[in-house]
mmCIF file of C-alpha atoms and ligand atoms in Angstrom:
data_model
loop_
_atom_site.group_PDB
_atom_site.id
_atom_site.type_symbol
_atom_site.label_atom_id
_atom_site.label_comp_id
_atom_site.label_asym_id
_atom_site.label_seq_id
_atom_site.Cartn_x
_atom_site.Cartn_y
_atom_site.Cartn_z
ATOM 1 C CA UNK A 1 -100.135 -84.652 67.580
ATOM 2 C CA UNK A 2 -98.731 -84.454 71.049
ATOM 3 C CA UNK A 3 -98.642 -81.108 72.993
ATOM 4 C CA UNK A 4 -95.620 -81.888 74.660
ATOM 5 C CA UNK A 5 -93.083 -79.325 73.498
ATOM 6 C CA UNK A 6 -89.060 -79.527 73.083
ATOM 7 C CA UNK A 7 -86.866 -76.885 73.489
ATOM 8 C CA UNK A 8 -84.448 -76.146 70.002
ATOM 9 C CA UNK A 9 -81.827 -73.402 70.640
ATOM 10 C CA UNK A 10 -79.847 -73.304 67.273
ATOM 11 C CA UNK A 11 -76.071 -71.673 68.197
ATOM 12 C CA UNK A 12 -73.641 -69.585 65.260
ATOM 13 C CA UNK A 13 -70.729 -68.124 66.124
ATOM 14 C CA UNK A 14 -72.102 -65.027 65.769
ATOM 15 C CA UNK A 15 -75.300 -65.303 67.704
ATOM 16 C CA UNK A 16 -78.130 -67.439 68.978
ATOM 17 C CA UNK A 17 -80.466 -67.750 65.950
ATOM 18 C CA UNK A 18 -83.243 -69.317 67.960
ATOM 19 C CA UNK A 19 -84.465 -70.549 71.249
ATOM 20 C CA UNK A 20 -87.272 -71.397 71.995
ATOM 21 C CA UNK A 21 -90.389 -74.340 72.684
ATOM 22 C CA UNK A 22 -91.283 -76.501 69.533
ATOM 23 C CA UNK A 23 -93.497 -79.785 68.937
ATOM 24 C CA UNK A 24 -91.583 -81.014 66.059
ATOM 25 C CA UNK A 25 -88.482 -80.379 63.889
ATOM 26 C CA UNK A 26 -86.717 -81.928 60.783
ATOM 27 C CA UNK A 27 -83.327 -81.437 60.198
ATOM 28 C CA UNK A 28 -81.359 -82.133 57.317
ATOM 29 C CA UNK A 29 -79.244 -84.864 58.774
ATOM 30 C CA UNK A 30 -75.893 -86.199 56.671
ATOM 31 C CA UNK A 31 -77.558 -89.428 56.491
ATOM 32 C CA UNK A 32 -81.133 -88.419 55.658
ATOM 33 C CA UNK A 33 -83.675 -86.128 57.007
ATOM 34 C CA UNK A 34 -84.537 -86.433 60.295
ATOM 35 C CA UNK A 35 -87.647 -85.719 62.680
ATOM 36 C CA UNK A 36 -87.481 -85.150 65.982
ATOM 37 C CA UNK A 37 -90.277 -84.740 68.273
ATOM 38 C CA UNK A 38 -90.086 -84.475 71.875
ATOM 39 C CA UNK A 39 -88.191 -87.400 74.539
ATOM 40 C CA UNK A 40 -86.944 -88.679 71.459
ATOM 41 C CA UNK A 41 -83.968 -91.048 72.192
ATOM 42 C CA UNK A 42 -80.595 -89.110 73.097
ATOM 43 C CA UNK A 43 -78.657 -88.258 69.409
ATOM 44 C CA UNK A 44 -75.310 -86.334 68.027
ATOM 45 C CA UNK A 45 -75.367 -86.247 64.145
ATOM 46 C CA UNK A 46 -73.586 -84.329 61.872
ATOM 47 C CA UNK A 47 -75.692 -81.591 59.315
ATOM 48 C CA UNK A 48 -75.779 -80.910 55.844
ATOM 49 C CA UNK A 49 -76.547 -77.209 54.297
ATOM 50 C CA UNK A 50 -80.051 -77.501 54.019
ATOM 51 C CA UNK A 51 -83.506 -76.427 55.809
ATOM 52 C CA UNK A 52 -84.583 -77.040 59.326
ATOM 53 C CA UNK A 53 -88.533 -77.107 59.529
ATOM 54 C CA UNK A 54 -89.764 -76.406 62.833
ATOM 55 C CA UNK A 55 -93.046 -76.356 64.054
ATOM 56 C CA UNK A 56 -94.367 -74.522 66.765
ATOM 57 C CA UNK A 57 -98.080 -74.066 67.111
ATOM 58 C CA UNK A 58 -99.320 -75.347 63.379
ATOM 59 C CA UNK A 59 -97.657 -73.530 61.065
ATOM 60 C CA UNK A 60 -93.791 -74.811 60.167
ATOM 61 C CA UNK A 61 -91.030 -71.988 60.128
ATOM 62 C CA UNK A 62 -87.969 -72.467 58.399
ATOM 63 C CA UNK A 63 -84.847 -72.240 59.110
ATOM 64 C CA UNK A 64 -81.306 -72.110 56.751
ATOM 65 C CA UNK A 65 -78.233 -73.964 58.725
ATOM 66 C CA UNK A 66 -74.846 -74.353 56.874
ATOM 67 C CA UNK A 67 -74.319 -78.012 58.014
ATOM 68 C CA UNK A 68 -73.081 -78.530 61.917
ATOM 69 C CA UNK A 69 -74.113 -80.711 64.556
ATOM 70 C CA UNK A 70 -76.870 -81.751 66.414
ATOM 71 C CA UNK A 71 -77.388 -83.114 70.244
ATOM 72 C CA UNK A 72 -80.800 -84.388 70.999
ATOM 73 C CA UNK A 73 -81.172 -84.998 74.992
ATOM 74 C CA UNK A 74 -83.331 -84.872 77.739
ATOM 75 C CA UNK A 75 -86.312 -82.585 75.039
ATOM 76 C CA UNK A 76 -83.521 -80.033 74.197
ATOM 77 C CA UNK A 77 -81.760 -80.013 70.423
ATOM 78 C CA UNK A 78 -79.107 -78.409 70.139
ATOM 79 C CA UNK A 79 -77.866 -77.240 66.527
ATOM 80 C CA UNK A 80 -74.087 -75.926 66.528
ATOM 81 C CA UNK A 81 -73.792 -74.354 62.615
ATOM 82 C CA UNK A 82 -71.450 -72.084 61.044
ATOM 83 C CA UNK A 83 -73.900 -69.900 59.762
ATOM 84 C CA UNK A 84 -77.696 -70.282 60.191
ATOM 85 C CA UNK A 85 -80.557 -67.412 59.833
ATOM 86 C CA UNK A 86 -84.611 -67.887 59.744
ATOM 87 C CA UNK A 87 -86.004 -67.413 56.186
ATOM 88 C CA UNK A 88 -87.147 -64.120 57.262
ATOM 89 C CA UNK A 89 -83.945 -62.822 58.137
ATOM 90 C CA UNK A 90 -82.354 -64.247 54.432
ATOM 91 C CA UNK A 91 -81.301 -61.105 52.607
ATOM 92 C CA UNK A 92 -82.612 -62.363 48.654
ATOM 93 C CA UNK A 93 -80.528 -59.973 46.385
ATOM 94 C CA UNK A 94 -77.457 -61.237 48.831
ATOM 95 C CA UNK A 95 -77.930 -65.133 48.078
ATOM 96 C CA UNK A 96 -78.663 -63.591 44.746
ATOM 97 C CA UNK A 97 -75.343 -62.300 44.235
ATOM 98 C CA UNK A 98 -73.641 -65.329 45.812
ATOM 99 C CA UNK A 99 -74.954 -67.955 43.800
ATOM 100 C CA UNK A 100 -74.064 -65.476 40.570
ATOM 101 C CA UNK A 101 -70.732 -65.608 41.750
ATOM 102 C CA UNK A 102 -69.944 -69.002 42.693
ATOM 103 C CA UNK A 103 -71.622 -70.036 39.156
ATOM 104 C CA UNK A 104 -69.135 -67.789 37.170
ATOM 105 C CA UNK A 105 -66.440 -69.455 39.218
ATOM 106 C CA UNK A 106 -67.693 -72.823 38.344
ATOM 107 C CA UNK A 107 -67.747 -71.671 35.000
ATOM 108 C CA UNK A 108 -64.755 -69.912 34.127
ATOM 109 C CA UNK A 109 -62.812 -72.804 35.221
ATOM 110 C CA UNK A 110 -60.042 -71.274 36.135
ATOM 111 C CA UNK A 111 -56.584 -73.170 37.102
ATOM 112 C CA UNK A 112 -56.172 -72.314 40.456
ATOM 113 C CA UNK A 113 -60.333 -72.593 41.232
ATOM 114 C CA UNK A 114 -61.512 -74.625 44.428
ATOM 115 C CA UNK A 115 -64.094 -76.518 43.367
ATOM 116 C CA UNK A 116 -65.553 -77.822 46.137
ATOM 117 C CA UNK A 117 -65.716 -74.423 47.668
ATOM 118 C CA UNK A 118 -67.310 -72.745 44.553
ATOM 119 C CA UNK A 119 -69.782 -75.775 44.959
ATOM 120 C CA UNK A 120 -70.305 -75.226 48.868
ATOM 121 C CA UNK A 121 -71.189 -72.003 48.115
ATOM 122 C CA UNK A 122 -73.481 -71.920 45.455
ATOM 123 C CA UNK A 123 -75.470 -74.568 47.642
ATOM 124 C CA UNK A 124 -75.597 -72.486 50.660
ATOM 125 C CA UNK A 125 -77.106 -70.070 48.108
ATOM 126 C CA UNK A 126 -79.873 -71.784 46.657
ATOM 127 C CA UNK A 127 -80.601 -73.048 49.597
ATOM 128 C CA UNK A 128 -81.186 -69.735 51.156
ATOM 129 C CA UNK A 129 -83.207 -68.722 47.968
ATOM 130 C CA UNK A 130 -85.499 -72.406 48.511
ATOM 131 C CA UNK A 131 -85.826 -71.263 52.330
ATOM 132 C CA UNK A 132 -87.281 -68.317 51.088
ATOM 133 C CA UNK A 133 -89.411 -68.979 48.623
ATOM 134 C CA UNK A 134 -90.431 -72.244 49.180
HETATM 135 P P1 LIG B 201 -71.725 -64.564 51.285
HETATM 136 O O1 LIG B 201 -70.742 -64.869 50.178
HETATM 137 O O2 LIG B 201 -72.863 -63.711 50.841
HETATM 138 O O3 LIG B 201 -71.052 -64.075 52.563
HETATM 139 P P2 LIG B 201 -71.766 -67.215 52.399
HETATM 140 O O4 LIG B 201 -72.604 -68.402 52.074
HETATM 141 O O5 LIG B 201 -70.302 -67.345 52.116
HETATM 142 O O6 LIG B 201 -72.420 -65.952 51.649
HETATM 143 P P3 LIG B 201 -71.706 -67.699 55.206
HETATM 144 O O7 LIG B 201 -70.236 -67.935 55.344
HETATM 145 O O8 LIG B 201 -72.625 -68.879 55.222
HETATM 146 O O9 LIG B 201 -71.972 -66.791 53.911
HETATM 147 O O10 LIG B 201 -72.210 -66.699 56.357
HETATM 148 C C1 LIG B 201 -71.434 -65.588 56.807
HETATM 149 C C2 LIG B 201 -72.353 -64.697 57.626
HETATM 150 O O11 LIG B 201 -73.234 -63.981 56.754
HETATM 151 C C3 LIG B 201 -73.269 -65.458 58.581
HETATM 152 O O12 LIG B 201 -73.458 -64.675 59.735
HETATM 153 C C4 LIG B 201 -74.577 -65.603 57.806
HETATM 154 O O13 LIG B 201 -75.681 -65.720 58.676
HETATM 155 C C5 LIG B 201 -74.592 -64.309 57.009
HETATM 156 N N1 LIG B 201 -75.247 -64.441 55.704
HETATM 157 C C6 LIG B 201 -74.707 -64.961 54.571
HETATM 158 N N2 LIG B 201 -75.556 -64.860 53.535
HETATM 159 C C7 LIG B 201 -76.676 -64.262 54.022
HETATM 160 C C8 LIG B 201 -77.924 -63.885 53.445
HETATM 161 N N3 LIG B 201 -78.206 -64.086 52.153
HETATM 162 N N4 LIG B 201 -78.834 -63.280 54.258
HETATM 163 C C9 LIG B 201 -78.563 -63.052 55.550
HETATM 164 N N5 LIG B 201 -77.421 -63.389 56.159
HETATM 165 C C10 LIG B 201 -76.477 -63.983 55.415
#
């Protein structure tokens, strides 16, 4: 593969989860997957909750984003989520508890339950758990 590199900053708005020089990425675009290496063609797409893998030397990192939008221009991608955090930084026994929570919700059925809420976040939980474990 190419050496040329790309730069991915990927923006919360909490805090820059990552900057820095990558060969490849694939993000999990609403209409499909997408990879992106570098001078691809200049691109704004909107994100699903999913995993970004990014590779950097060899090895692919990954990274959990809770949907957004991407720019691709000029070798730069930028990724503008709600929430995002690298699988290392994914506190377990916290997605844990989330996706127990949204699946009582979903289960109890209660009157006044938001459903697609309940479902958004037991997604963003699993999701976390499958960036972490693979
Ligand atoms: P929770 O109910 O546990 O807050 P959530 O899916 O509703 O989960 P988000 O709204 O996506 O949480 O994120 C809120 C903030 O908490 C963000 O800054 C996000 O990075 C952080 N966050 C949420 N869950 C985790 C987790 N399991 N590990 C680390 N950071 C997390």
């Amino acid at each position: 593969m190419s050496e040329k590199k790309q730069r991915l900053e990927i923006v919360t708005p909490q805090r820059k989860v990552f900057s820095e020089d990558v060969k490849f990425l694939v993000a999990p675009g609403t209409e499909g997957e997408l990879g992106i290496l570098p001078e691809h063609a200049p691109l704004i797409t909107s994100l699903n909750i999913g995993i970004m893998r990014v590779q950097q030397d060899s090895d692919f990192i990954k990274v959990f984003i809770s949907g957004g939008f991407m720019e691709v221009r000029n070798s730069k991608v930028t990724i503008l989520a709600p929430s995002a955090e690298r699988a290392e930084e994914i506190d377990v026994a916290r997605a844990e508890r989330a996706k127990q929570r949204a699946e009582d919700r979903l289960a109890a059925k209660h009157a006044d339950l938001d459903v697609m809420r309940a479902e958004l976040a037991l997604k963003r939980a699993l999701l976390r758990l499958r960036a972490v474990n693979g």
